[in-house]
CSV table of C-alpha atoms in Angstrom, one decimal:
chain,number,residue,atom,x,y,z
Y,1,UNK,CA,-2.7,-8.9,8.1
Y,2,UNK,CA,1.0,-8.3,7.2
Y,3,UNK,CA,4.3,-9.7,8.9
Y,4,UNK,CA,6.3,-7.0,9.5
Y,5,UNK,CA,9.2,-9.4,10.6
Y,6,UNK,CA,10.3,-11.5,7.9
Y,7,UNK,CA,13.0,-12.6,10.3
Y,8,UNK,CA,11.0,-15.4,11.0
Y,9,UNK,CA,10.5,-16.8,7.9
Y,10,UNK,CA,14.8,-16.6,7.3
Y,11,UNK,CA,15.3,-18.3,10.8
Y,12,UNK,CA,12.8,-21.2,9.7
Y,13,UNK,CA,14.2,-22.2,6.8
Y,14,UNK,CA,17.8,-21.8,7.7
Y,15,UNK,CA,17.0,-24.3,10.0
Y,16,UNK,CA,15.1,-26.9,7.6
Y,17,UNK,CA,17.7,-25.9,5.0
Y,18,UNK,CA,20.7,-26.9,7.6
Y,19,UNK,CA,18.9,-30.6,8.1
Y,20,UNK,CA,19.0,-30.9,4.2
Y,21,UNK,CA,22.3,-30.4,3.6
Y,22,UNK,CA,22.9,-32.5,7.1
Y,23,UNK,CA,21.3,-34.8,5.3
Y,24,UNK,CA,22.6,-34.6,1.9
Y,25,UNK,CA,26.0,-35.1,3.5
Y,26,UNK,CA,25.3,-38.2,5.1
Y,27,UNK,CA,23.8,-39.9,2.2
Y,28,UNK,CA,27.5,-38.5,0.1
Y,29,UNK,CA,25.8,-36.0,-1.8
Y,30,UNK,CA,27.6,-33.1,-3.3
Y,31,UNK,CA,26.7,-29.6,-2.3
Y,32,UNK,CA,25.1,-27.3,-5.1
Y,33,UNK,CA,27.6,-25.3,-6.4
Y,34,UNK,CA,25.2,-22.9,-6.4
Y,35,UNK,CA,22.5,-22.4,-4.0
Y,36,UNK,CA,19.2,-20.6,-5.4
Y,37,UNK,CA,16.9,-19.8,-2.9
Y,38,UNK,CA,13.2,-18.6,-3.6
Y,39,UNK,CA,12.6,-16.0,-0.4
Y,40,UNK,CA,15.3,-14.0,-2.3
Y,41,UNK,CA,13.0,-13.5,-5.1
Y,42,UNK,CA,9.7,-12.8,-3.4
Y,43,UNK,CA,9.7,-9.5,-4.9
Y,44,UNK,CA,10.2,-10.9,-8.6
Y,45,UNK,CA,8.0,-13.8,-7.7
Y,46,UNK,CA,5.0,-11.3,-6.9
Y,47,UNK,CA,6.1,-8.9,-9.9
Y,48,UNK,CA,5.8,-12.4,-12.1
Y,49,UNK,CA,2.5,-13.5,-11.0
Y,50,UNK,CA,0.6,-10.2,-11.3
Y,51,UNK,CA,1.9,-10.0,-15.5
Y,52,UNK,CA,0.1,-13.4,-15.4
Y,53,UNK,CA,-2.9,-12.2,-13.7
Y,54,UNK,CA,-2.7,-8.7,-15.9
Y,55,UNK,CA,-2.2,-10.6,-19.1
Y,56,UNK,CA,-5.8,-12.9,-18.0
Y,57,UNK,CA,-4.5,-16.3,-17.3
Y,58,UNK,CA,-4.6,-16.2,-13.5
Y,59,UNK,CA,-7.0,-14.9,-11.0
Y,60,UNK,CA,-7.3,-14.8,-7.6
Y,61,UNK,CA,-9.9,-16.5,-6.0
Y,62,UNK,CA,-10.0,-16.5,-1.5
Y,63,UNK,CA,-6.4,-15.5,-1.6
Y,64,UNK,CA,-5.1,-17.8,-3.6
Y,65,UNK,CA,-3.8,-17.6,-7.5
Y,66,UNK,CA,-4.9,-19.8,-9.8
Y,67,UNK,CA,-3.3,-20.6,-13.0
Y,68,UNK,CA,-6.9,-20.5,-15.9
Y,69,UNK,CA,-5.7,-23.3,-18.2
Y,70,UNK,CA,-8.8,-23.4,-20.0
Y,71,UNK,CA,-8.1,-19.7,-21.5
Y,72,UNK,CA,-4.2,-20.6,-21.6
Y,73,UNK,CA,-5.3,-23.2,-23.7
Y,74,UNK,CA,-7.2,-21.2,-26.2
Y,75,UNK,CA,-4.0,-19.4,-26.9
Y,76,UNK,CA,-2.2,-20.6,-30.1
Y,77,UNK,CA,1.7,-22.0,-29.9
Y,78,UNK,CA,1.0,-22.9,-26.0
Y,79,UNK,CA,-0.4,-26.4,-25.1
Y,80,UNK,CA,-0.3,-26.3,-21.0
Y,81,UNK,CA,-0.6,-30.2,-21.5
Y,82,UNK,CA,2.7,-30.7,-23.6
Y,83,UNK,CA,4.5,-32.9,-20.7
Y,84,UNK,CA,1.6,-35.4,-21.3
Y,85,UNK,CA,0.3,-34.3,-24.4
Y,86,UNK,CA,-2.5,-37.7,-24.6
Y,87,UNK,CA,-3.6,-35.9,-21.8
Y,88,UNK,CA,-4.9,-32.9,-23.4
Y,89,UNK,CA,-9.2,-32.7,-22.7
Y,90,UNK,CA,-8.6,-35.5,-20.7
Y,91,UNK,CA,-10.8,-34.4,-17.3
Y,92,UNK,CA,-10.0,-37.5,-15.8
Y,93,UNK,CA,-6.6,-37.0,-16.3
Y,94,UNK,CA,-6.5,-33.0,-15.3
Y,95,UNK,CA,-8.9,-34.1,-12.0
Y,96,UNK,CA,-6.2,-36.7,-11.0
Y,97,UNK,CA,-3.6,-34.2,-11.7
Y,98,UNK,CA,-5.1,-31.3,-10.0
Y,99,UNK,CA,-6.2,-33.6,-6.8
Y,100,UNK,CA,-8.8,-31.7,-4.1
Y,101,UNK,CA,-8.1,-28.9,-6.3
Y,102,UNK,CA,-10.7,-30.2,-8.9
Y,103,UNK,CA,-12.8,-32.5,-6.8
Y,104,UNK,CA,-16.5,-30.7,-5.6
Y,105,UNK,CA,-16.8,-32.0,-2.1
């Protein structure tokens, strides 16, 4: 199905937004001086994720997209490990890392 109202997504997270920066404020934390929100960029978001999926290094499984690291990591000059780079064929490491995601049962 499709929301025709997106009104209701904007009135949530005004209101969890609003507790933030309540709370921000009471710890003494500087506002952002700029504020980027990512429901203003659904459109680019969605635009972003189908190149991925066109370009082979995502698909959709049960309505969900998955990143496919094992054919982004065929590609030369990219190494999806490079923030933990001992990491890379480490399945331990990529299970713990992925959570549920990885586990079978």
């Amino acid at each position: 199905s499709t929301v025709k109202d997106h009104s209701i997504f904007t009135k949530l997270t005004v209101h969890w937004e609003k507790e933030y920066f309540k709370d921000m404020r009471d710890l003494n934390v500087l506002p952002p001086d700029i504020l980027t929100r990512v429901t203003e960029y659904v459109d680019e978001i969605i635009a972003f994720v189908q190149k991925i999926i066109e370009n082979g290094f995502a698909y959709e499984s049960n309505g969900s997209v998955y990143f496919d690291t094992p054919k982004f990591a065929t590609c030369e000059h990219h190494d999806y490990a490079k923030l933990v780079p001992e990491a890379v064929g480490d399945a331990a490491a990529l299970a713990d890392g992925e959570g549920a995601l990885a586990s079978e049962g």
